[in-house]
PDB file of C-alpha atoms in Angstrom:
ATOM      1  CA  MET C   1      50.638   2.460  27.311  1.00  0.00           C
ATOM      2  CA  ASN C   2      53.109  -0.196  26.558  1.00  0.00           C
ATOM      3  CA  LYS C   3      52.631  -3.094  24.174  1.00  0.00           C
ATOM      4  CA  GLY C   4      52.133  -5.673  26.942  1.00  0.00           C
ATOM      5  CA  MET C   5      49.174  -3.818  28.461  1.00  0.00           C
ATOM      6  CA  LEU C   6      47.607  -3.349  25.032  1.00  0.00           C
ATOM      7  CA  ASP C   7      47.858  -7.074  24.335  1.00  0.00           C
ATOM      8  CA  ILE C   8      46.164  -7.835  27.668  1.00  0.00           C
ATOM      9  CA  TYR C   9      43.317  -5.430  26.905  1.00  0.00           C
ATOM     10  CA  LEU C  10      42.872  -6.917  23.427  1.00  0.00           C
ATOM     11  CA  HIS C  11      42.868 -10.424  24.881  1.00  0.00           C
ATOM     12  CA  VAL C  12      40.221  -9.471  27.466  1.00  0.00           C
ATOM     13  CA  LEU C  13      38.190  -7.663  24.815  1.00  0.00           C
ATOM     14  CA  THR C  14      38.259 -10.599  22.396  1.00  0.00           C
ATOM     15  CA  SER C  15      37.275 -13.053  25.126  1.00  0.00           C
ATOM     16  CA  LYS C  16      34.336 -10.812  26.116  1.00  0.00           C
ATOM     17  CA  LEU C  17      33.262 -10.486  22.460  1.00  0.00           C
ATOM     18  CA  LYS C  18      33.436 -14.267  21.994  1.00  0.00           C
ATOM     19  CA  GLY C  19      31.144 -14.677  24.996  1.00  0.00           C
ATOM     20  CA  LEU C  20      28.739 -12.084  23.593  1.00  0.00           C
ATOM     21  CA  VAL C  21      28.708 -13.755  20.170  1.00  0.00           C
ATOM     22  CA  ALA C  22      28.021 -17.138  21.772  1.00  0.00           C
ATOM     23  CA  LEU C  23      25.148 -15.633  23.759  1.00  0.00           C
ATOM     24  CA  LEU C  24      23.678 -13.995  20.643  1.00  0.00           C
ATOM     25  CA  GLN C  25      23.966 -17.237  18.694  1.00  0.00           C
ATOM     26  CA  ARG C  26      22.187 -19.081  21.470  1.00  0.00           C
ATOM     27  CA  TYR C  27      19.230 -16.688  21.475  1.00  0.00           C
ATOM     28  CA  SER C  28      19.269 -15.723  17.789  1.00  0.00           C
ATOM     29  CA  VAL C  29      15.939 -17.403  16.973  1.00  0.00           C
ATOM     30  CA  ILE C  30      14.168 -15.727  19.886  1.00  0.00           C
ATOM     31  CA  ILE C  31      15.702 -12.358  18.995  1.00  0.00           C
ATOM     32  CA  PHE C  32      14.581 -12.801  15.386  1.00  0.00           C
ATOM     33  CA  ILE C  33      11.015 -13.724  16.404  1.00  0.00           C
ATOM     34  CA  ILE C  34      10.827 -10.704  18.734  1.00  0.00           C
ATOM     35  CA  PHE C  35      12.149  -8.469  15.956  1.00  0.00           C
ATOM     36  CA  ILE C  36       9.521  -9.751  13.485  1.00  0.00           C
ATOM     37  CA  ALA C  37       6.757  -9.322  16.096  1.00  0.00           C
ATOM     38  CA  LEU C  38       7.828  -5.736  16.750  1.00  0.00           C
ATOM     39  CA  LEU C  39       7.975  -5.059  13.018  1.00  0.00           C
ATOM     40  CA  TYR C  40       4.447  -6.420  12.475  1.00  0.00           C
ATOM     41  CA  GLY C  41       3.167  -4.413  15.442  1.00  0.00           C
ATOM     42  CA  PHE C  42       4.718  -1.226  14.100  1.00  0.00           C
ATOM     43  CA  LEU C  43       3.277  -1.837  10.626  1.00  0.00           C
ATOM     44  CA  GLY C  44      -0.143  -2.579  12.091  1.00  0.00           C
ATOM     45  CA  LEU C  45      -0.144   0.660  14.058  1.00  0.00           C
ATOM     46  CA  GLN C  46       0.989   2.650  11.013  1.00  0.00           C
ATOM     47  CA  ILE C  47      -1.700   1.097   8.801  1.00  0.00           C
ATOM     48  CA  ASP C  48      -4.349   1.772  11.442  1.00  0.00           C
ATOM     49  CA  SER C  49      -3.337   5.397  11.856  1.00  0.00           C
ATOM     50  CA  LEU C  50      -3.106   6.050   8.106  1.00  0.00           C
ATOM     51  CA  SER C  51      -6.378   4.324   7.227  1.00  0.00           C
ATOM     52  CA  SER C  52      -8.426   6.469   9.601  1.00  0.00           C
ATOM     53  CA  VAL C  53      -7.254   9.807   8.169  1.00  0.00           C
ATOM     54  CA  GLU C  54     -10.051  11.768   6.487  1.00  0.00           C
ATOM     55  CA  PRO C  55      -9.293  14.044   3.530  1.00  0.00           C
ATOM     56  CA  SER C  56      -9.546  17.750   4.145  1.00  0.00           C
ATOM     57  CA  SER C  57     -12.298  19.815   2.550  1.00  0.00           C
ATOM     58  CA  ASN C  58      -9.708  21.508   0.318  1.00  0.00           C
ATOM     59  CA  ASP C  59      -8.589  18.115  -1.033  1.00  0.00           C
ATOM     60  CA  VAL C  60     -12.190  17.130  -1.745  1.00  0.00           C
ATOM     61  CA  THR C  61     -12.897  20.445  -3.457  1.00  0.00           C
ATOM     62  CA  ASN C  62      -9.760  20.146  -5.606  1.00  0.00           C
ATOM     63  CA  GLN C  63     -10.700  16.638  -6.719  1.00  0.00           C
ATOM     64  CA  VAL C  64     -14.279  17.657  -7.529  1.00  0.00           C
ATOM     65  CA  ASN C  65     -13.048  20.625  -9.559  1.00  0.00           C
ATOM     66  CA  ALA C  66     -10.510  18.448 -11.384  1.00  0.00           C
ATOM     67  CA  ALA C  67     -13.138  15.894 -12.461  1.00  0.00           C
ATOM     68  CA  GLN C  68     -14.152  16.284 -16.099  1.00  0.00           C
ATOM     69  CA  ILE C  69     -17.815  16.310 -16.970  1.00  0.00           C
ATOM     70  CA  THR C  70     -18.702  14.266 -20.027  1.00  0.00           C
ATOM     71  CA  HIS C  71     -20.541  16.174 -22.738  1.00  0.00           C
ATOM     72  CA  ILE C  72     -22.547  14.331 -25.362  1.00  0.00           C
ATOM     73  CA  ASP C  73     -23.240  15.927 -28.700  1.00  0.00           C
ATOM     74  CA  PRO C  74     -27.017  16.438 -29.164  1.00  0.00           C
ATOM     75  CA  LEU C  75     -26.718  15.224 -32.768  1.00  0.00           C
ATOM     76  CA  VAL C  76     -25.362  11.871 -31.564  1.00  0.00           C
ATOM     77  CA  VAL C  77     -28.230  11.583 -29.072  1.00  0.00           C
ATOM     78  CA  PHE C  78     -30.737  12.247 -31.826  1.00  0.00           C
ATOM     79  CA  GLN C  79     -29.123   9.657 -34.126  1.00  0.00           C
ATOM     80  CA  LEU C  80     -29.190   7.016 -31.388  1.00  0.00           C
ATOM     81  CA  GLN C  81     -32.839   7.738 -30.648  1.00  0.00           C
ATOM     82  CA  THR C  82     -33.797   7.400 -34.312  1.00  0.00           C
ATOM     83  CA  LEU C  83     -31.836   4.135 -34.554  1.00  0.00           C
ATOM     84  CA  ARG C  84     -33.582   2.828 -31.456  1.00  0.00           C
ATOM     85  CA  ASP C  85     -36.989   3.713 -32.861  1.00  0.00           C
ATOM     86  CA  ASN C  86     -36.355   2.237 -36.317  1.00  0.00           C
ATOM     87  CA  SER C  87     -34.519  -1.028 -35.628  1.00  0.00           C
ATOM     88  CA  VAL C  88     -35.735  -3.933 -33.504  1.00  0.00           C
ATOM     89  CA  SER C  89     -32.242  -5.411 -33.108  1.00  0.00           C
ATOM     90  CA  VAL C  90     -30.854  -2.075 -31.879  1.00  0.00           C
ATOM     91  CA  GLN C  91     -33.778  -1.779 -29.430  1.00  0.00           C
ATOM     92  CA  GLY C  92     -32.906  -5.200 -28.004  1.00  0.00           C
ATOM     93  CA  LEU C  93     -29.228  -4.315 -27.777  1.00  0.00           C
ATOM     94  CA  LEU C  94     -29.951  -1.042 -25.970  1.00  0.00           C
ATOM     95  CA  ASN C  95     -32.417  -2.680 -23.584  1.00  0.00           C
ATOM     96  CA  LYS C  96     -29.881  -5.396 -22.777  1.00  0.00           C
ATOM     97  CA  ALA C  97     -27.202  -2.748 -22.132  1.00  0.00           C
ATOM     98  CA  ARG C  98     -29.562  -0.842 -19.829  1.00  0.00           C
ATOM     99  CA  SER C  99     -30.490  -3.905 -17.800  1.00  0.00           C
ATOM    100  CA  ASN C 100     -26.862  -5.088 -17.363  1.00  0.00           C
ATOM    101  CA  PRO C 101     -24.369  -2.342 -18.266  1.00  0.00           C
ATOM    102  CA  PHE C 102     -21.274  -4.252 -17.088  1.00  0.00           C
ATOM    103  CA  GLN C 103     -21.370  -7.036 -19.678  1.00  0.00           C
TER     104      GLN C 103
END
């Protein structure tokens, strides 16, 4: 190809690209709104599909086996029972804790 033909092709190409850029600028807001709507739709579908997945029985078994069981020393239980029996203020405190344990 000679230089003259290359210049003509570049001129045609730049004029076509200018037209495309003008068209995209004209519809840029609509394109952006459609893009955001598609993004929200995709995220909604992904959240819906991931939230309905049930854990497998192996996962449940592993979590149950990994849970630590709390052990209370019998001596501590005995000391708390004797405190409860001997002190009125401790009895009130324990009764209040039993009736509303989250305060």
